[in-house]
Coordinates of C-alpha atoms in Angstrom, one line a residue:
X1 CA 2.3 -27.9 -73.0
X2 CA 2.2 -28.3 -69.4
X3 CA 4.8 -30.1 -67.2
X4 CA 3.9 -31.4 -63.2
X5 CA 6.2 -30.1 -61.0
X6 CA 8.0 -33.1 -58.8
X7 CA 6.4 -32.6 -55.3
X8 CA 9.5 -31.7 -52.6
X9 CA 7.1 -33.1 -49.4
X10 CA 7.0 -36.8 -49.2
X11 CA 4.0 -38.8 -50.0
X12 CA 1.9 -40.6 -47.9
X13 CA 3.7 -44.3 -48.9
X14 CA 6.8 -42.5 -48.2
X15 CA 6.5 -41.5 -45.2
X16 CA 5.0 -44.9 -44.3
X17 CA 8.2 -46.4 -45.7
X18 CA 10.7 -43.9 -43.5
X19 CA 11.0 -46.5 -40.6
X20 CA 12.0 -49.2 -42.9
X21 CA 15.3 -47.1 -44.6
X22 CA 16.4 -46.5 -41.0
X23 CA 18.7 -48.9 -39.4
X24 CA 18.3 -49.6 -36.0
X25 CA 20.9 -46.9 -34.5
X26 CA 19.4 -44.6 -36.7
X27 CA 15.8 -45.2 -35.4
X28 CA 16.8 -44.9 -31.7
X29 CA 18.4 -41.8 -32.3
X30 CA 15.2 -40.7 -34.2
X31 CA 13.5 -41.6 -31.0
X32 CA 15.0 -40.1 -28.6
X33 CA 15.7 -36.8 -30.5
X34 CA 11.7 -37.0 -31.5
X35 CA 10.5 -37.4 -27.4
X36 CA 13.1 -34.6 -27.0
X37 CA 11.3 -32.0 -29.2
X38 CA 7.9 -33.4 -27.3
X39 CA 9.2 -32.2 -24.1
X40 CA 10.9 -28.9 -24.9
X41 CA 7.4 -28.1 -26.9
X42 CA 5.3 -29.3 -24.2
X43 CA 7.6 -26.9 -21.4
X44 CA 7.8 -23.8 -24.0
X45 CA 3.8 -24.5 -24.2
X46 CA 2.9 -25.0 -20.2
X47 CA 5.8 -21.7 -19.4
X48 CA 3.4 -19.8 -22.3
X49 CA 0.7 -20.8 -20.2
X50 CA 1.6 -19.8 -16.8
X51 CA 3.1 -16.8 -17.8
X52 CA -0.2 -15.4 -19.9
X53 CA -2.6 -15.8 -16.9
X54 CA -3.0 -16.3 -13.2
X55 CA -5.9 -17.9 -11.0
X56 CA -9.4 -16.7 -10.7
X57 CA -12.3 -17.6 -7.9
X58 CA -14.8 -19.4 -9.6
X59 CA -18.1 -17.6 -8.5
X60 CA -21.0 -19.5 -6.8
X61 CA -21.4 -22.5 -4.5
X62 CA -21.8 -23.3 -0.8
X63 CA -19.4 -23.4 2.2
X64 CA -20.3 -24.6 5.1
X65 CA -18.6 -24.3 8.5
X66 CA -18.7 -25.7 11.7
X67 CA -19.0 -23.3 14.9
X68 CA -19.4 -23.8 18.7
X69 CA -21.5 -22.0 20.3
X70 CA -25.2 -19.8 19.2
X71 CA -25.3 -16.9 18.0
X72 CA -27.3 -14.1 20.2
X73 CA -26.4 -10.9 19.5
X74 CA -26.3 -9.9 15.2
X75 CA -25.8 -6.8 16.3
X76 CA -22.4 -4.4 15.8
X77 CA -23.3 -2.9 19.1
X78 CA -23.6 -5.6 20.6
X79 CA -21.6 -8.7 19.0
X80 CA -19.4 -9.8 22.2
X81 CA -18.5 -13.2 21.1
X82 CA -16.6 -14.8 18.4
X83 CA -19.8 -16.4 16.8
X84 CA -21.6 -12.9 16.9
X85 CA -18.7 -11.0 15.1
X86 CA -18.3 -13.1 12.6
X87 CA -21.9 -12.8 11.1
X88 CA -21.7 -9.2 11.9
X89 CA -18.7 -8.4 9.8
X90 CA -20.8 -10.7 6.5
X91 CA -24.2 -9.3 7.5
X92 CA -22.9 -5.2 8.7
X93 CA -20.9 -2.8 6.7
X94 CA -18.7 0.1 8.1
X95 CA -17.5 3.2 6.9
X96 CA -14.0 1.5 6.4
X97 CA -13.2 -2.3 6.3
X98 CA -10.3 -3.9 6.1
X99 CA -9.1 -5.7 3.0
X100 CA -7.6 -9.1 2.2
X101 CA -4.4 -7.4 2.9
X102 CA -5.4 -6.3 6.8
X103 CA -4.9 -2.9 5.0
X104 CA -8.1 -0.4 5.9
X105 CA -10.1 1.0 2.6
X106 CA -13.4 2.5 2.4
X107 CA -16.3 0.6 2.7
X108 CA -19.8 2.6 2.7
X109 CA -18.3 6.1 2.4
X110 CA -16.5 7.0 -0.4
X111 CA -13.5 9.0 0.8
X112 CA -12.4 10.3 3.7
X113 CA -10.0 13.8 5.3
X114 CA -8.2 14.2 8.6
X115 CA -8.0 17.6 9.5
X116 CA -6.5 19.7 11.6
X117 CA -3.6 17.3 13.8
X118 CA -5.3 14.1 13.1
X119 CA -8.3 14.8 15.7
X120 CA -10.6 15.3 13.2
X121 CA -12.5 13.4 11.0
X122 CA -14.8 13.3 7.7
X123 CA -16.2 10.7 6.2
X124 CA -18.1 10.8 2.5
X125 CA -20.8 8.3 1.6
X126 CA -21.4 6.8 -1.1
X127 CA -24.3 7.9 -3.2
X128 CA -27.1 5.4 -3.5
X129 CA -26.5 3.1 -0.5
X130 CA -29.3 1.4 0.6
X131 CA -29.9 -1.0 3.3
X132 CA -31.6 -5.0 3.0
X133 CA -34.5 -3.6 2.8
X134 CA -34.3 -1.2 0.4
X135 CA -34.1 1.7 2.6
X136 CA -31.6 4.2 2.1
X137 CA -28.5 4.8 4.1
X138 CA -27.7 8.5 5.3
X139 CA -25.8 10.0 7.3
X140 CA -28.7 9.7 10.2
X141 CA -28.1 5.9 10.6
X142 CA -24.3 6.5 11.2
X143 CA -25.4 9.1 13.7
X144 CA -27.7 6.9 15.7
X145 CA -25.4 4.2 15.6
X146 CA -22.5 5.6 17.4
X147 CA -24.6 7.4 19.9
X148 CA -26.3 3.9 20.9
X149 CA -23.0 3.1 21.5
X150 CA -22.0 5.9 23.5
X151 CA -24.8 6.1 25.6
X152 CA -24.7 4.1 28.9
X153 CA -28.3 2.8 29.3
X154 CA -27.6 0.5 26.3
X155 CA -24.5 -1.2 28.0
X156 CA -22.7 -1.9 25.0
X157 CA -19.0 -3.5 24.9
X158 CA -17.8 -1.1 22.5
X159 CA -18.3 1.8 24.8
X160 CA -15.2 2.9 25.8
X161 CA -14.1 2.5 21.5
X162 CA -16.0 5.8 21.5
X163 CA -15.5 7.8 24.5
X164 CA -14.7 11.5 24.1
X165 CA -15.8 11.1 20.4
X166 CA -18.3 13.7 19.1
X167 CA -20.5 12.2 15.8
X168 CA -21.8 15.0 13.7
X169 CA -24.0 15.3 11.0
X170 CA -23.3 17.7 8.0
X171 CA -25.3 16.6 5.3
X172 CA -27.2 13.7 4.2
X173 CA -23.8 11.7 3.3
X174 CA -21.8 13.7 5.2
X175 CA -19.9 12.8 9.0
X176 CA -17.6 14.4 11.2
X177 CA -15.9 13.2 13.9
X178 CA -14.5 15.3 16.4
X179 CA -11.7 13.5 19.1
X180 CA -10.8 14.9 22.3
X181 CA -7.0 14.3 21.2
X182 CA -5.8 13.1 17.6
X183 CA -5.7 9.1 17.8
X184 CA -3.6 7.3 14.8
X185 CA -6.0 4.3 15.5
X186 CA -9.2 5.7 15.0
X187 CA -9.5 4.0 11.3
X188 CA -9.8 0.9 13.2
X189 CA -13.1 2.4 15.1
X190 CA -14.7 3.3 12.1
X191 CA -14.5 -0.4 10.6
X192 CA -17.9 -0.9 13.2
X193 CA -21.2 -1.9 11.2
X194 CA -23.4 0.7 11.0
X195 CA -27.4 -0.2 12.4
X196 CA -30.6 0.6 10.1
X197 CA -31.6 3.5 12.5
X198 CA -35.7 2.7 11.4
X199 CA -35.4 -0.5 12.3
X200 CA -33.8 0.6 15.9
X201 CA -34.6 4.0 16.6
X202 CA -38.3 3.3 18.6
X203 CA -36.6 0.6 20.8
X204 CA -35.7 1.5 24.6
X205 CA -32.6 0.7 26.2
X206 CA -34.6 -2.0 28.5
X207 CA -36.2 -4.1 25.5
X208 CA -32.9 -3.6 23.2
X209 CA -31.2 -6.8 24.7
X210 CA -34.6 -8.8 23.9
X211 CA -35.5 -7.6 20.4
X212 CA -36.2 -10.5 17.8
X213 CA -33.9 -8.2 15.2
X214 CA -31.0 -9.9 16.8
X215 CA -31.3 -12.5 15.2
X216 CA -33.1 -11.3 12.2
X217 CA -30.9 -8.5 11.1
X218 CA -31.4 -6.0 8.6
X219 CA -27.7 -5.0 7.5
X220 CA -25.4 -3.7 4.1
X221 CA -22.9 -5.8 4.1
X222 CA -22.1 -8.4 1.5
X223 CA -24.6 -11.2 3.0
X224 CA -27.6 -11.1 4.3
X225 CA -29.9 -13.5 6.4
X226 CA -31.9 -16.1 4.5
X227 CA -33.3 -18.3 7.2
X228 CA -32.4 -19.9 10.6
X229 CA -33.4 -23.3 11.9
X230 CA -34.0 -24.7 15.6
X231 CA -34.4 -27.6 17.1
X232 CA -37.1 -28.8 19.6
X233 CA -34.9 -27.1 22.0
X234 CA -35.5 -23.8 20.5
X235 CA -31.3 -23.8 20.3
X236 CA -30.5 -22.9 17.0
X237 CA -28.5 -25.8 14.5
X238 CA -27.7 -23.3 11.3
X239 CA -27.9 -20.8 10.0
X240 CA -27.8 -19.6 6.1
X241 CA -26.7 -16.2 4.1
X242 CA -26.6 -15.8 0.7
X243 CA -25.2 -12.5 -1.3
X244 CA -27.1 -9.1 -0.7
X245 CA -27.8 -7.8 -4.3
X246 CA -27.8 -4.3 -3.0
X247 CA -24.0 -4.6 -1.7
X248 CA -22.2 -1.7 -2.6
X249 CA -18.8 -3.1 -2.5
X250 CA -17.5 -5.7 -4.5
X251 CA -19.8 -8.6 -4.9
X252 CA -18.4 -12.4 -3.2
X253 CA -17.6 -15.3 -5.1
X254 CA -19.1 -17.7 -2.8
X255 CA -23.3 -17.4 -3.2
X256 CA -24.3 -19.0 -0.2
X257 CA -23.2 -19.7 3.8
X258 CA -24.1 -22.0 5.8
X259 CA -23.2 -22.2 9.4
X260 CA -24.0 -25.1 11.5
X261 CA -23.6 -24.8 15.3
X262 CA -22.5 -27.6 17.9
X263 CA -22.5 -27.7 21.6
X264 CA -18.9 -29.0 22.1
X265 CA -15.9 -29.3 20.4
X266 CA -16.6 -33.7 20.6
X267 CA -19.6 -33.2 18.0
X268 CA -17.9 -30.7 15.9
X269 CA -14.9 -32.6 15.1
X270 CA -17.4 -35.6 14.6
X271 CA -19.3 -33.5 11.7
X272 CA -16.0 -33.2 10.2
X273 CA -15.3 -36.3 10.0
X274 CA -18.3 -37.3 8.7
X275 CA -17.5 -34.3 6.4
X276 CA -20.7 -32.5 7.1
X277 CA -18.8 -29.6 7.3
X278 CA -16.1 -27.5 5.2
X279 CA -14.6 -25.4 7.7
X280 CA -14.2 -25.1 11.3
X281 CA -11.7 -23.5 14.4
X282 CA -10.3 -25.5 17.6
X283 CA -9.0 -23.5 20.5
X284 CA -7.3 -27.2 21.6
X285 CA -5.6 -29.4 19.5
X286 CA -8.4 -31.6 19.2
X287 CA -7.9 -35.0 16.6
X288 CA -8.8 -34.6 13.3
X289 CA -7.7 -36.5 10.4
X290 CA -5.0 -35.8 7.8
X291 CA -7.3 -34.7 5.3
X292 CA -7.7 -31.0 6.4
X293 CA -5.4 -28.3 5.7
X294 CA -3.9 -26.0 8.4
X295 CA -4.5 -22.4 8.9
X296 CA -3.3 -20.2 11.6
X297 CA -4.2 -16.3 12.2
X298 CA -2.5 -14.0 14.6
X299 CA -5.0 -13.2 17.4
X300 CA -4.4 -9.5 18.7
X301 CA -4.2 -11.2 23.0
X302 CA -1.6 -10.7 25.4
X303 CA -0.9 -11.6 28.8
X304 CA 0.6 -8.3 30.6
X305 CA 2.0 -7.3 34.2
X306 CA 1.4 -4.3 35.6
X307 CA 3.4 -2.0 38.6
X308 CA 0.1 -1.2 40.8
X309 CA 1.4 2.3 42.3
X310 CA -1.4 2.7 44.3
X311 CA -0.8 -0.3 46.4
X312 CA 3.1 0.5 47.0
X313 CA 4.8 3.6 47.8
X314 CA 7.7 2.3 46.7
X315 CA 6.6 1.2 43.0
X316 CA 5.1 4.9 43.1
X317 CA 8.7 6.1 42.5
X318 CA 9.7 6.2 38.9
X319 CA 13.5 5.4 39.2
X320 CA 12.5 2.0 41.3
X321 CA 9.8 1.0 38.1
X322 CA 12.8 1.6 35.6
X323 CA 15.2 -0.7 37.6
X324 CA 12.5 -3.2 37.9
X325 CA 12.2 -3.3 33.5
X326 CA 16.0 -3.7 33.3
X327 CA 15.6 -6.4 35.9
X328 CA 13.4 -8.6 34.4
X329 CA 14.8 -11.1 32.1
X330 CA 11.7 -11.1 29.3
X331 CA 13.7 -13.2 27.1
X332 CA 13.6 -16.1 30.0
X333 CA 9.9 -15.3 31.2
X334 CA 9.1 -15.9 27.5
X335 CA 10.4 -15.6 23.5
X336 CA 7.1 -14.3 22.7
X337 CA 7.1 -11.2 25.0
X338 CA 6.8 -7.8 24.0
X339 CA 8.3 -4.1 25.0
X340 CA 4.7 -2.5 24.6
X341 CA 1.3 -3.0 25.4
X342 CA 0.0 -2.6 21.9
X343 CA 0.7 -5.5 19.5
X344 CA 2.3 -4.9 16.2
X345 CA -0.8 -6.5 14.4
X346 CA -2.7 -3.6 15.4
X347 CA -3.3 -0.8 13.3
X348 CA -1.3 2.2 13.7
X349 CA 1.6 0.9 15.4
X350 CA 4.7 2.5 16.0
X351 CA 7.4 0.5 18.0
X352 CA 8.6 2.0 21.8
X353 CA 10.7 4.7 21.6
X354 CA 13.2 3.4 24.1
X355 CA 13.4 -1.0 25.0
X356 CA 14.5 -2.2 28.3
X357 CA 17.1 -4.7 27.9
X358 CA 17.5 -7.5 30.5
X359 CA 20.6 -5.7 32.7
X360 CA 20.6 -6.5 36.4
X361 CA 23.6 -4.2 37.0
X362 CA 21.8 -1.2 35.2
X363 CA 19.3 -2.2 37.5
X364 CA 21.0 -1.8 41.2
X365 CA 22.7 1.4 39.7
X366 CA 19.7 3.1 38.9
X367 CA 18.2 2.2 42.6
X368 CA 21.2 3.1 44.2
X369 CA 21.4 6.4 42.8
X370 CA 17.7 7.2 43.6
X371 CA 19.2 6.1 47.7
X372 CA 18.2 2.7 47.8
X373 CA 21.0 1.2 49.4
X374 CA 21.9 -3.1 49.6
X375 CA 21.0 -3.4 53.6
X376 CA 21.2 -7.1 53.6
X377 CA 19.6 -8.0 50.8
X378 CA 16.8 -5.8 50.7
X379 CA 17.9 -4.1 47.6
X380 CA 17.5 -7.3 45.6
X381 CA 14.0 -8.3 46.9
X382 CA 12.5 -4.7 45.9
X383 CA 13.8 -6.2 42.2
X384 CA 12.6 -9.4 42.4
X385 CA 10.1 -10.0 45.4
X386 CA 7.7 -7.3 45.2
X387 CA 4.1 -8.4 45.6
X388 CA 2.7 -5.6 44.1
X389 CA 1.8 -6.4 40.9
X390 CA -1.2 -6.6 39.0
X391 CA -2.6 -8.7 36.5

């Protein structure tokens, strides 16, 4: 004989009856203690969340920006403006390249070694590195890059980036770089794009400035050209890259950019209005709406002053040009000045040994002991008159 067990978990009609048993205290404590256990399950639930991942790109799409100003030279020999750099450093790859963090890693070579006291150099490439057109890269195109460079007739800006420098070849994917004297910033040299030498090599130094490959460049880098529009003009109005599948480095989230160029800064911030455009750079504060978000990137630029000894005998004499840097008051001139003439943003920098406080008195000490002597004022006006400056 078989006996049902008597079920512990209410039924259906009693749970529909629960409210009914409650009196009314009893039901807004039930409430509230109920919307309780809702919140502290939805927090332990969203704190689960965030703590068990963390945000990704989403890969594809397009962004488009806004740029003043054409682009002429595509071309890491000769990119001279801010428009030109910037498709160089999508279009180009270096040796080295800096990361998201400013931090410079290895780009097309593998590895490199610094021998001797740092004024040597050897770089490693990658295996398998080939170029937009499916040509390979060796150690020949890294070669005939930095000699273009180096060599006067081509007149490019980067020329004195590689004075003194001698580029050798000792195998296929093999460089070495030998300096006249070890330079802690010569990392940031090797960050230039490298040029296809058999796209480059026939081309004199005469017709280089003219060539069409300018503006149809052949690079490594993570983007490569896809077409370019002009108008009736012949100025050009954009300009589109999409991903190079034979990138060696890490592939971009972001398939396609498009660039879109204006002739003033009035018609640029009119495309953004009209939001024709998701990106874009003002060196004035022009107006723009509240819908755009703010970003701001340290510019290595300085404004210096300079003791021109030719010009003066007496800024010729050292004890007078270290009166004249405790004399001037740097903090007044401005908060943003600097004890050195490299910027700390720049790679490789180590801060002045010795910093020239503002001290007057240190000042007329130091010039009376090297025998200028206060003759009516003359003392001070060697501190604080002297014309010859440069700037």
């Amino acid at each position: 004989m078989f006996k049902r067990r008597n079920s512990k978990w209410p039924t259906g009609y009693q749970w529909r009856q629960f409210f009914k048993v409650l009196s009314k205290k009893e039901k807004i404590v039930f409430l509230a203690l109920f919307i309780l256990f809702l919140s502290s399950l939805t927090f332990l639930f969203l704190n689960f969340y965030l703590k068990n991942t963390e945000p990704a790109a989403a890969k594809g799409g397009t962004f488009i920006e806004g740029v003043i100003g054409q682009p002429r030279f595509i071309n890491p020999a000769y990119a001279n403006s801010d428009v030109d750099r910037d498709l160089v450093q999508l279009i180009f790859s270096g040796l080295m390249k800096y990361d998201e963090n400013m931090n410079i890693i290895p780009d097309l070579a593998e590895r490199y070694e610094i021998e001797g006291e740092g004024e040597i150099y050897k770089f490693y490439l990658k295996e398998n590195l080939f170029w937009q057109d499916n040509k390979p890269i060796t150690a020949d195109d890294v070669i005939f890059t930095i000699q273009t460079i180096q060599n006067p007739d081509f007149k490019s800006p980067l020329q004195a980036n590689w004075v003194g420098i001698e580029a050798e070849k000792i195998n296929d994917l093999t460089i070495k770089f030998t300096l006249r004297k070890p330079y802690g910033a010569f990392l940031e040299n090797s960050t230039i794009g490298i040029m296809p030498k058999h796209i480059w090599n026939n081309i004199t130094a005469e017709n280089f400035p003219f060539e069409l490959y300018h503006l149809n460049p052949i690079g490594s880098g993570p983007y490569k050209l896809k077409d370019l529009k002009k108008n009736n003009s012949n100025q050009i109005v954009s300009l589109t890259l999409v991903q190079n599948p034979l990138y060696s480095g890490k592939k971009p989230y972001i398939s396609k950019i498009k660039f879109l160029f204006f002739n003033n800064e009035k018609d640029l911030i009119n495309a953004a209005q009209k939001k024709e455009i998701k990106a874009f750079s003002l060196a004035s504060d022009g107006k723009i709406n509240n819908n755009w978000e703010n970003y701001s990137f340290s510019m290595p630029r300085y404004f210096s002053v300079f003791f021109n000894q030719e010009k003066s005998k007496v800024l010729a004499e050292k004890d007078v040009r270290l009166a004249l840097n405790y004399a001037v008051n740097k903090k007044e001139i401005s908060e943003q000045a600097i004890d050195s003439p490299i910027l700390p943003e720049i790679y490789g920098f180590n801060p002045p040994l010795e910093i020239y406080q503002f001290d007057p008195e240190k000042a007329k000490a130091i010039l009376e002991e090297a025998g200028f002597k206060d003759n009516n004022g003359i003392r001070e006006k060697i501190i604080s008159k002297n014309p010859a400056f440069t700037f």
